[in-house]
XYZ file of C-alpha atoms in Angstrom:
173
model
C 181.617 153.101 81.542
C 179.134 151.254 83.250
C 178.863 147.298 82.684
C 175.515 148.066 80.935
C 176.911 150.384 78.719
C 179.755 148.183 77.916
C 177.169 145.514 77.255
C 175.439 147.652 74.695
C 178.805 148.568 73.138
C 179.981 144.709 72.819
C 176.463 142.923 72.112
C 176.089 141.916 68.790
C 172.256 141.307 67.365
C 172.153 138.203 64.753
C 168.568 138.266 63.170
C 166.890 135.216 61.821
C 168.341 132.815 64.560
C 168.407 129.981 64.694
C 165.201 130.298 62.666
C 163.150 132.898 60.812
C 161.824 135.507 62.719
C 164.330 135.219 65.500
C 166.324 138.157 66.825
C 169.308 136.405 68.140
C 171.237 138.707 71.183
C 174.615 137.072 71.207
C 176.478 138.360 73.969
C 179.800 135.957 73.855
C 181.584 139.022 72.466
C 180.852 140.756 75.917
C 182.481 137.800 76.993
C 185.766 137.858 74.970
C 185.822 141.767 76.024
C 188.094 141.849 79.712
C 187.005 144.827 80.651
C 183.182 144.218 80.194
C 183.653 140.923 81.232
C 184.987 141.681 84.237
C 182.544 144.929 84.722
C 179.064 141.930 84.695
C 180.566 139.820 87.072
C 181.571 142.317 89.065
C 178.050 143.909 89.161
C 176.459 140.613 89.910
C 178.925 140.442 92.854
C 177.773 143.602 94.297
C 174.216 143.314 93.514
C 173.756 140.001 95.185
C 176.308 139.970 97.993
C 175.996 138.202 100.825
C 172.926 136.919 99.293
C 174.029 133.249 98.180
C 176.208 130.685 99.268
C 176.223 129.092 95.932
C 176.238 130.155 91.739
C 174.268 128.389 89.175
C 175.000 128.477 85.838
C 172.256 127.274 82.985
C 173.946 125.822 80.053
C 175.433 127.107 78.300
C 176.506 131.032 78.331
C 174.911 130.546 82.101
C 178.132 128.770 82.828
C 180.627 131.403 81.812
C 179.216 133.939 84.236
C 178.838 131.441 86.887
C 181.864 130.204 86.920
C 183.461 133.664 86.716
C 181.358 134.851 89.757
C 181.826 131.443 92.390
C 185.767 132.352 91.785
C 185.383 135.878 92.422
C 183.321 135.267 95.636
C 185.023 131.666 96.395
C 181.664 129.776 96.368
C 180.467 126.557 95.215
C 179.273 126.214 91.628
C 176.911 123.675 90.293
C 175.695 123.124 86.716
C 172.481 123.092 85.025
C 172.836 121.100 82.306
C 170.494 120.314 79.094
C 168.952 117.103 79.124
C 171.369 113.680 78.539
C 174.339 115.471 79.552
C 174.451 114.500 83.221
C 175.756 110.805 84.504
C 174.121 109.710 87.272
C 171.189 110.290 89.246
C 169.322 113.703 88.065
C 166.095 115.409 88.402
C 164.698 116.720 84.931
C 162.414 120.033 84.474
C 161.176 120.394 80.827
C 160.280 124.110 79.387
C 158.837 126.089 76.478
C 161.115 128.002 74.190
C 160.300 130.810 72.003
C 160.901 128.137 69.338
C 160.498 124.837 70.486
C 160.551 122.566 73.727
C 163.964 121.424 76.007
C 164.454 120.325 79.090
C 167.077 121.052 82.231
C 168.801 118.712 84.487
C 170.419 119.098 87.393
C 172.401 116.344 89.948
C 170.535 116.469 93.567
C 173.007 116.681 96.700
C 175.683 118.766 95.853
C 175.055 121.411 98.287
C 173.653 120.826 101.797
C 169.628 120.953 102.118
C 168.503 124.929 102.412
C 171.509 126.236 100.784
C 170.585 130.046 98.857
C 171.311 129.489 95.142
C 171.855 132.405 92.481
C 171.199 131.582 89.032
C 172.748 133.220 86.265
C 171.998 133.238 82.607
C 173.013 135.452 80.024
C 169.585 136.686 78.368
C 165.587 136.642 80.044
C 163.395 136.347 76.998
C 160.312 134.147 78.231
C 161.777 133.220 81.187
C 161.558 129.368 80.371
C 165.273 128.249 80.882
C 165.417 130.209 84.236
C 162.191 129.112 85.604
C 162.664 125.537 84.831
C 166.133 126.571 86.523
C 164.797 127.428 89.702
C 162.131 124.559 89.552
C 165.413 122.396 89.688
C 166.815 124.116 92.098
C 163.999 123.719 94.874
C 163.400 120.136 94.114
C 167.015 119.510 94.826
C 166.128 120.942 98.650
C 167.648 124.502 97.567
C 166.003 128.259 97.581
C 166.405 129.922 95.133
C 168.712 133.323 95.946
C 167.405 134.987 93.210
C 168.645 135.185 89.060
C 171.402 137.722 87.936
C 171.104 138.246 83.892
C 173.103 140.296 81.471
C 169.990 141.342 79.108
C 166.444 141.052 79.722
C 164.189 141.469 76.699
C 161.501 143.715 78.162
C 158.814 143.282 75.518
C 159.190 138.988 76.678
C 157.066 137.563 79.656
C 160.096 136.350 81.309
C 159.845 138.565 84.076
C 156.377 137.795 84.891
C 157.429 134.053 84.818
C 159.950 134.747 87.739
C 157.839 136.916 89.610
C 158.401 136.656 93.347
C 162.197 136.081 93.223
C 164.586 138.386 93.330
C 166.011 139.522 89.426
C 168.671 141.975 88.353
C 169.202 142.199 85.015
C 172.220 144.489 83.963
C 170.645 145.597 81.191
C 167.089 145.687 79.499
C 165.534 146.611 76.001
């Protein structure tokens, strides 16, 4: 099977969340399934190699991939975290949700000036989280490598919000 088939076969949809209206595409069983587990990551590994020298992760189901993925490709990992979560100094990128407003933070220096960052997320919907992402990510001296996602909702503008950067999205619907 292929990861996106085993993507289909472990995604679960949870309507009305978190609020009325909402189709909710909760992919932490994907997750807690080796096999498919293992079958993303490894797709993102192939997809993007020798494209990055570092993995993102947006908080939170960002950081399960992108931890999985610096380990399999021994690179550095930095975290994009939601707002307050961060000690230190941080630079702050606020965003639209399909359902509200939230902001990203991310600490500046980690990686040396220039280095190519991949950003992974588990679903593109309107593209808010990941563009606010790779605002982040070129403020902190970065470029943006491009964004690896598990399921992009095709009837979203989230797409069109990234244009000019390099997507792969393992599966869309």
């Amino acid at each position: 099977m292929t990861a996106a088939d085993l993507v289909l076969a472990h995604s679960v949809t949870i309507p009305d969340f978190p609020k009325p209206g909402i189709l909710f595409r909760d992919l932490t069983p994907v997750f807690s399934h080796a096999d498919a587990f293992r079958a993303v990551i490894d797709e993102f590994a192939e997809r993007f190699a020798g494209q990055f020298d570092a993995v993102a992760g947006v908080e939170a189901r960002g950081f399960l991939l992108s931890s999985a993925l610096a380990y399999a490709t021994n690179t550095p990992l930095i975290a994009v975290r939601k707002a307050g979560k961060l000690p230190g100094e941080v630079i702050r990128e606020d965003y639209q949700l399909e359902y509200g407003t939230a902001s990203l933070e991310l600490r500046p220096g980690q990686l040396p000036e220039g280095s190519r960052v991949l950003i992974l997320d588990d679903v593109l919907a309107t593209g808010g989280s990941c563009h606010a992402s790779g605002r982040l990510i070129e403020r902190a001296g970065y470029v943006v490598a491009g964004f690896g996602l598990v399921l992009e909702l095709a009837d979203m503008t989230g797409r069109e919000r990234l244009a000019g950067y390099p997507l792969h999205a393992i599966m869309s619907e």
